[in-house]
mmCIF file of C-alpha atoms in Angstrom:
data_model
loop_
_atom_site.group_PDB
_atom_site.id
_atom_site.type_symbol
_atom_site.label_atom_id
_atom_site.label_comp_id
_atom_site.label_asym_id
_atom_site.label_seq_id
_atom_site.Cartn_x
_atom_site.Cartn_y
_atom_site.Cartn_z
ATOM 1 C CA MET D 337 5.547 2.030 42.002
ATOM 2 C CA ASP D 338 7.260 5.222 40.936
ATOM 3 C CA GLY D 339 10.615 5.105 39.221
ATOM 4 C CA PRO D 340 13.860 6.191 40.849
ATOM 5 C CA SER D 341 14.067 9.897 41.618
ATOM 6 C CA LYS D 342 16.605 11.889 39.664
ATOM 7 C CA ILE D 343 19.085 14.093 41.473
ATOM 8 C CA LYS D 344 20.242 17.036 39.412
ATOM 9 C CA VAL D 345 23.950 17.728 39.878
ATOM 10 C CA PRO D 346 25.130 21.282 39.106
ATOM 11 C CA HIS D 347 27.096 21.515 35.872
ATOM 12 C CA ALA D 348 29.954 23.278 37.669
ATOM 13 C CA LEU D 349 30.461 20.195 39.845
ATOM 14 C CA GLN D 350 30.664 17.669 37.039
ATOM 15 C CA ALA D 351 34.418 18.159 36.736
ATOM 16 C CA LYS D 352 34.765 17.755 40.495
ATOM 17 C CA VAL D 353 33.076 14.367 40.790
ATOM 18 C CA MET D 354 36.214 12.235 40.614
ATOM 19 C CA LEU D 355 38.053 14.287 43.187
ATOM 20 C CA TRP D 356 39.582 11.222 44.810
ATOM 21 C CA THR D 357 41.917 10.838 41.819
ATOM 22 C CA ASP D 358 43.879 13.805 43.216
ATOM 23 C CA VAL D 359 45.406 11.273 45.599
ATOM 24 C CA SER D 360 46.305 8.086 43.763
ATOM 25 C CA TYR D 361 45.896 4.574 45.128
ATOM 26 C CA HIS D 362 49.664 4.273 45.432
ATOM 27 C CA ASP D 363 49.753 7.520 47.457
ATOM 28 C CA MET D 364 47.075 6.153 49.792
ATOM 29 C CA GLU D 365 49.113 2.989 50.331
ATOM 30 C CA GLU D 366 52.084 5.105 51.353
ATOM 31 C CA ILE D 367 49.900 7.226 53.658
ATOM 32 C CA ASP D 368 48.442 4.110 55.323
ATOM 33 C CA LYS D 369 51.937 2.876 56.133
ATOM 34 C CA MET D 370 52.718 6.007 58.127
ATOM 35 C CA GLN D 371 51.799 5.625 61.777
ATOM 36 C CA SER D 372 53.640 8.475 63.474
ATOM 37 C CA ILE D 373 52.482 12.069 63.044
ATOM 38 C CA THR D 374 55.898 13.116 61.726
ATOM 39 C CA ASP D 375 55.931 10.444 59.002
ATOM 40 C CA LEU D 376 52.312 11.166 58.128
ATOM 41 C CA GLU D 377 53.073 14.872 57.829
ATOM 42 C CA SER D 378 55.997 14.153 55.506
ATOM 43 C CA ALA D 379 53.881 11.871 53.298
ATOM 44 C CA LEU D 380 50.998 14.361 53.020
ATOM 45 C CA CYS D 381 53.416 17.189 52.303
ATOM 46 C CA SER D 382 54.820 15.185 49.388
ATOM 47 C CA VAL D 383 51.413 14.072 48.047
ATOM 48 C CA PHE D 384 49.810 17.538 48.064
ATOM 49 C CA GLY D 385 52.996 19.429 47.212
ATOM 50 C CA VAL D 386 52.764 21.733 50.217
ATOM 51 C CA ASP D 387 55.510 24.301 49.626
ATOM 52 C CA ILE D 388 54.471 27.395 51.592
ATOM 53 C CA PRO D 389 56.148 29.198 54.502
ATOM 54 C CA GLU D 390 55.184 28.848 58.128
ATOM 55 C CA PRO D 391 52.728 29.165 59.791
ATOM 56 C CA LYS D 392 50.620 28.388 56.692
ATOM 57 C CA ARG D 393 52.450 25.118 56.080
ATOM 58 C CA GLY D 394 51.894 23.807 59.601
ATOM 59 C CA VAL D 395 48.209 24.780 59.666
ATOM 60 C CA LEU D 396 47.482 23.186 56.282
ATOM 61 C CA LEU D 397 49.283 19.943 57.111
ATOM 62 C CA GLU D 398 47.478 19.763 60.460
ATOM 63 C CA LEU D 399 44.174 20.023 58.564
ATOM 64 C CA TYR D 400 45.114 17.072 56.325
ATOM 65 C CA ILE D 401 46.513 15.013 59.223
ATOM 66 C CA GLN D 402 43.334 15.392 61.271
ATOM 67 C CA THR D 403 41.296 14.343 58.224
ATOM 68 C CA VAL D 404 43.366 11.161 57.828
ATOM 69 C CA LEU D 405 43.024 10.379 61.540
ATOM 70 C CA PHE D 406 39.265 10.896 61.289
ATOM 71 C CA CYS D 407 39.090 8.439 58.388
ATOM 72 C CA ARG D 408 41.131 5.855 60.306
ATOM 73 C CA GLU D 409 38.904 6.243 63.344
ATOM 74 C CA HIS D 410 35.830 5.443 61.233
ATOM 75 C CA SER D 411 37.566 2.652 59.243
ATOM 76 C CA PHE D 412 37.201 4.353 55.870
ATOM 77 C CA LYS D 413 38.541 2.623 52.779
ATOM 78 C CA LYS D 414 41.449 4.055 50.801
ATOM 79 C CA GLU D 415 39.216 5.560 48.121
ATOM 80 C CA GLN D 416 36.964 7.122 50.768
ATOM 81 C CA THR D 417 39.929 8.673 52.583
ATOM 82 C CA SER D 418 41.304 9.954 49.278
ATOM 83 C CA ALA D 419 37.949 11.521 48.347
ATOM 84 C CA LEU D 420 37.508 13.187 51.741
ATOM 85 C CA LEU D 421 41.033 14.627 51.614
ATOM 86 C CA SER D 422 40.263 16.167 48.225
ATOM 87 C CA ILE D 423 36.910 17.517 49.428
ATOM 88 C CA VAL D 424 38.534 19.177 52.431
ATOM 89 C CA LYS D 425 41.238 20.590 50.149
ATOM 90 C CA SER D 426 38.631 22.001 47.727
ATOM 91 C CA VAL D 427 36.547 23.582 50.492
ATOM 92 C CA HIS D 428 39.675 25.161 51.972
ATOM 93 C CA GLU D 429 40.696 26.580 48.590
ATOM 94 C CA ALA D 430 37.190 27.985 48.073
ATOM 95 C CA ASN D 431 37.390 29.663 51.478
ATOM 96 C CA ILE D 432 40.767 31.355 50.957
ATOM 97 C CA GLU D 433 40.176 32.504 47.382
ATOM 98 C CA THR D 434 38.788 35.770 48.775
ATOM 99 C CA PRO D 435 39.297 37.728 52.005
ATOM 100 C CA LEU D 436 35.559 38.474 52.069
ATOM 101 C CA ASN D 437 32.989 36.419 53.949
ATOM 102 C CA ASN D 438 31.883 33.436 51.823
ATOM 103 C CA ILE D 439 31.124 30.846 54.513
ATOM 104 C CA GLU D 440 27.633 30.099 53.195
ATOM 105 C CA HIS D 441 29.031 29.453 49.725
ATOM 106 C CA CYS D 442 31.739 27.142 51.125
ATOM 107 C CA PHE D 443 29.306 25.116 53.236
ATOM 108 C CA LYS D 444 26.906 24.737 50.304
ATOM 109 C CA TYR D 445 29.820 23.733 48.071
ATOM 110 C CA CYS D 446 30.865 21.085 50.617
ATOM 111 C CA LYS D 447 27.363 19.582 50.717
ATOM 112 C CA GLU D 448 27.215 19.442 46.911
ATOM 113 C CA LEU D 449 30.568 17.645 46.748
ATOM 114 C CA LEU D 450 29.413 15.104 49.327
ATOM 115 C CA LEU D 451 26.230 14.593 47.317
ATOM 116 C CA CYS D 452 28.291 13.843 44.206
ATOM 117 C CA HIS D 453 30.188 11.180 46.153
ATOM 118 C CA SER D 454 27.202 9.532 47.816
ATOM 119 C CA VAL D 455 24.793 8.896 44.917
ATOM 120 C CA ARG D 456 25.472 6.591 41.972
ATOM 121 C CA ARG D 457 24.577 8.534 38.840
ATOM 122 C CA PRO D 458 27.354 7.902 36.281
ATOM 123 C CA PRO D 459 29.137 9.856 34.977
ATOM 124 C CA PHE D 460 28.138 12.748 37.246
ATOM 125 C CA SER D 461 28.375 11.113 40.663
ATOM 126 C CA ILE D 462 29.643 8.022 42.446
ATOM 127 C CA ASN D 463 28.472 6.353 45.634
ATOM 128 C CA LEU D 464 31.571 6.240 47.807
ATOM 129 C CA PHE D 465 29.810 7.203 51.045
ATOM 130 C CA GLY D 466 26.658 5.947 52.670
ATOM 131 C CA LEU D 467 24.037 8.114 54.334
ATOM 132 C CA GLU D 468 25.440 7.696 57.855
ATOM 133 C CA GLU D 469 28.957 8.334 56.586
ATOM 134 C CA VAL D 470 27.815 11.544 54.881
ATOM 135 C CA ARG D 471 26.201 12.778 58.091
ATOM 136 C CA CYS D 472 29.332 11.956 60.047
ATOM 137 C CA ILE D 473 31.578 13.693 57.494
ATOM 138 C CA LEU D 474 29.372 16.771 57.336
ATOM 139 C CA LYS D 475 29.448 17.084 61.116
ATOM 140 C CA TYR D 476 33.227 16.621 61.158
ATOM 141 C CA ILE D 477 33.837 19.315 58.505
ATOM 142 C CA HIS D 478 31.464 21.690 60.251
ATOM 143 C CA ASP D 479 33.043 21.208 63.681
ATOM 144 C CA SER D 480 36.681 21.128 62.564
ATOM 145 C CA TYR D 481 36.719 23.634 59.701
ATOM 146 C CA VAL D 482 33.551 25.674 59.229
ATOM 147 C CA ARG D 483 33.470 26.769 62.874
ATOM 148 C CA HIS D 484 37.042 28.063 62.532
ATOM 149 C CA TYR D 485 36.881 29.354 58.973
ATOM 150 C CA LYS D 486 37.728 32.901 60.097
ATOM 151 C CA LEU D 487 41.051 31.695 61.486
ATOM 152 C CA TYR D 488 41.902 29.951 58.202
ATOM 153 C CA LYS D 489 40.871 33.034 56.243
ATOM 154 C CA TYR D 490 42.967 35.264 58.518
ATOM 155 C CA ILE D 491 46.073 33.097 58.053
ATOM 156 C CA PHE D 492 45.828 32.346 54.327
ATOM 157 C CA THR D 493 44.365 35.551 52.801
ATOM 158 C CA PRO D 494 45.835 39.076 52.535
ATOM 159 C CA GLN D 495 44.564 41.518 55.141
ATOM 160 C CA LEU D 496 42.488 44.471 53.988
ATOM 161 C CA LYS D 497 43.055 47.882 55.532
ATOM 162 C CA LEU D 498 40.899 50.984 55.157
ATOM 163 C CA ASP D 499 42.909 54.104 54.371
ATOM 164 C CA LEU D 500 40.547 57.062 54.734
ATOM 165 C CA SER D 501 41.672 60.477 53.542
ATOM 166 C CA LEU D 502 39.605 63.668 53.456
ATOM 167 C CA THR D 503 39.888 66.398 50.843
ATOM 168 C CA TYR D 504 38.226 69.748 51.402
ATOM 169 C CA SER D 505 37.000 71.377 48.220
ATOM 170 C CA GLY D 506 34.781 74.144 49.589
ATOM 171 C CA ILE D 507 36.846 77.354 49.475
ATOM 172 C CA PRO D 508 40.044 77.219 47.440
ATOM 173 C CA ASP D 509 43.075 79.030 48.712
ATOM 174 C CA GLN D 510 43.469 82.329 46.856
ATOM 175 C CA ASP D 511 47.017 83.441 46.338
ATOM 176 C CA GLU D 512 47.595 87.132 46.347
ATOM 177 C CA PRO D 513 48.642 88.533 42.967
ATOM 178 C CA THR D 514 52.356 88.932 42.450
ATOM 179 C CA MET D 515 53.449 92.547 42.761
ATOM 180 C CA GLU D 516 55.824 93.586 40.068
ATOM 181 C CA CYS D 517 57.675 96.897 40.093
ATOM 182 C CA SER D 518 58.195 98.908 36.989
ATOM 183 C CA ASP D 519 61.290 100.875 36.176
ATOM 184 C CA THR D 520 59.728 103.917 37.775
ATOM 185 C CA GLY D 521 59.241 102.140 41.111
ATOM 186 C CA VAL D 522 55.416 102.137 40.887
ATOM 187 C CA GLU D 523 53.643 98.800 41.563
ATOM 188 C CA ASN D 524 51.970 97.325 38.521
ATOM 189 C CA VAL D 525 48.469 96.466 39.822
ATOM 190 C CA PRO D 526 45.528 95.525 37.590
ATOM 191 C CA LYS D 527 43.134 98.431 37.141
ATOM 192 C CA LYS D 528 39.973 96.657 38.374
ATOM 193 C CA GLU D 529 41.707 95.289 41.475
ATOM 194 C CA ALA D 530 43.120 98.747 42.284
ATOM 195 C CA GLU D 531 39.675 100.312 41.964
ATOM 196 C CA ALA D 532 38.135 97.645 44.202
ATOM 197 C CA LYS D 533 40.761 98.222 46.869
ATOM 198 C CA ALA D 534 40.238 101.920 46.687
ATOM 199 C CA ASP D 535 36.473 101.542 47.235
ATOM 200 C CA ARG D 536 36.871 99.334 50.315
ATOM 201 C CA THR D 537 36.795 100.918 53.702
ATOM 202 C CA PRO D 538 38.927 99.524 56.575
ATOM 203 C CA GLN D 539 35.792 98.102 58.260
ATOM 204 C CA THR D 540 34.733 96.268 55.096
ATOM 205 C CA GLN D 541 38.164 94.724 54.679
ATOM 206 C CA GLU D 542 38.278 93.494 58.285
ATOM 207 C CA ALA D 543 34.809 91.943 58.019
ATOM 208 C CA SER D 544 35.730 90.185 54.766
ATOM 209 C CA GLU D 545 38.965 88.772 56.217
ATOM 210 C CA SER D 546 37.260 87.482 59.395
ATOM 211 C CA ALA D 547 34.496 85.814 57.363
ATOM 212 C CA SER D 548 37.106 84.105 55.164
ATOM 213 C CA LEU D 549 39.066 82.824 58.182
ATOM 214 C CA GLY D 550 35.974 81.649 60.045
ATOM 215 C CA SER D 551 34.388 79.760 57.136
ATOM 216 C CA LYS D 552 37.142 77.113 56.844
ATOM 217 C CA PRO D 553 36.846 75.708 60.397
ATOM 218 C CA GLU D 554 33.064 75.629 60.027
ATOM 219 C CA LEU D 555 33.356 73.791 56.725
ATOM 220 C CA LYS D 556 35.818 71.303 58.230
ATOM 221 C CA ALA D 557 33.530 70.661 61.208
ATOM 222 C CA LEU D 558 30.566 70.139 58.883
ATOM 223 C CA ILE D 559 32.458 67.625 56.740
ATOM 224 C CA GLU D 560 33.710 65.738 59.800
ATOM 225 C CA LYS D 561 30.150 65.551 61.110
ATOM 226 C CA GLU D 562 28.887 64.125 57.817
ATOM 227 C CA VAL D 563 31.719 61.569 57.737
ATOM 228 C CA ARG D 564 30.947 60.443 61.305
ATOM 229 C CA GLU D 565 27.285 59.995 60.444
ATOM 230 C CA GLN D 566 28.120 57.962 57.341
ATOM 231 C CA MET D 567 30.571 55.794 59.310
ATOM 232 C CA MET D 568 27.886 55.120 61.930
ATOM 233 C CA VAL D 569 25.442 54.068 59.201
ATOM 234 C CA VAL D 570 28.009 51.710 57.625
ATOM 235 C CA SER D 571 28.964 50.313 61.037
ATOM 236 C CA GLY D 572 25.325 49.626 61.870
ATOM 237 C CA HIS D 573 24.839 47.883 58.526
ATOM 238 C CA LEU D 574 27.902 45.679 59.124
ATOM 239 C CA ASP D 575 26.699 44.799 62.620
ATOM 240 C CA LYS D 576 23.349 43.691 61.155
ATOM 241 C CA GLN D 577 25.080 41.540 58.524
ATOM 242 C CA MET D 578 27.324 39.913 61.138
ATOM 243 C CA LYS D 579 24.285 39.133 63.314
ATOM 244 C CA ILE D 580 22.479 37.560 60.349
ATOM 245 C CA ILE D 581 25.548 35.450 59.496
ATOM 246 C CA ALA D 582 25.934 34.382 63.125
ATOM 247 C CA ASP D 583 22.256 33.343 63.284
ATOM 248 C CA GLN D 584 22.596 31.376 60.041
ATOM 249 C CA HIS D 585 25.791 29.759 61.343
ATOM 250 C CA ASN D 586 24.056 28.682 64.552
ATOM 251 C CA SER D 587 21.062 27.362 62.587
ATOM 252 C CA ALA D 588 23.370 25.324 60.364
ATOM 253 C CA GLN D 589 25.143 23.937 63.416
ATOM 254 C CA GLU D 590 21.844 22.899 65.010
ATOM 255 C CA SER D 591 20.645 21.275 61.764
ATOM 256 C CA THR D 592 23.717 18.990 61.672
ATOM 257 C CA GLN D 593 23.036 17.551 65.107
ATOM 258 C CA PRO D 594 20.961 14.308 65.080
ATOM 259 C CA ASN D 595 17.400 14.681 66.326
ATOM 260 C CA ASN D 596 17.533 12.391 69.338
ATOM 261 C CA LYS D 597 14.137 13.540 70.596
ATOM 262 C CA ALA D 598 12.368 11.780 67.713
ATOM 263 C CA LYS D 599 13.781 8.405 68.799
ATOM 264 C CA LYS D 600 12.053 6.616 71.637
#
């Protein structure tokens, strides 16, 4: 008979194994005494030190309250409730640490934390939850948090805005040379410029001025066309990424549902 299989726990998670110590046993006794939502909210606010303005405060406390109610519904022990509260808190903090999309990272992080609390491999993991409890918890976190992670990210992270400005660097504006008058009243014009003006005919000057005036609108239209094309390419790329993420999200949701067809 083969020996027990070894489960390798990521080194980054070793410090996160005893997450349930974030909420002490005494804190859990106080939380268990609270039956009304108002008292439970006050106790959780004190335990986690929630000191943020509304609506962030209300949303965060509602997340913790629903987690406690879920644990009571499934008759979890104090240490199990404490561990799940800390796991939910850690997943939420991982989600809001960036305004960018990191849902796959958060969901993977959640599964790794549950693994560390469902397998007995001291000192890297502890078996607080059984297999059925892990499945139930994973489904709860997916349905209550992962499915609404965009709302949490929108509320708790700064909003990014694109400020697009265009600078035309094709034909610089040419200022006419300053005309200075000498004591004799004759304009002091550079010799080469005076000779060039003398050689120009009226027709040549008109053609040159019209070409200069007409080139700027053409240049502006060309740049705007290039910018529109680039924006369409970026928009198409973002649409593809969002479709891929949505497909992965749906696949993850389907994988969490129990396979009832296999049971007869």
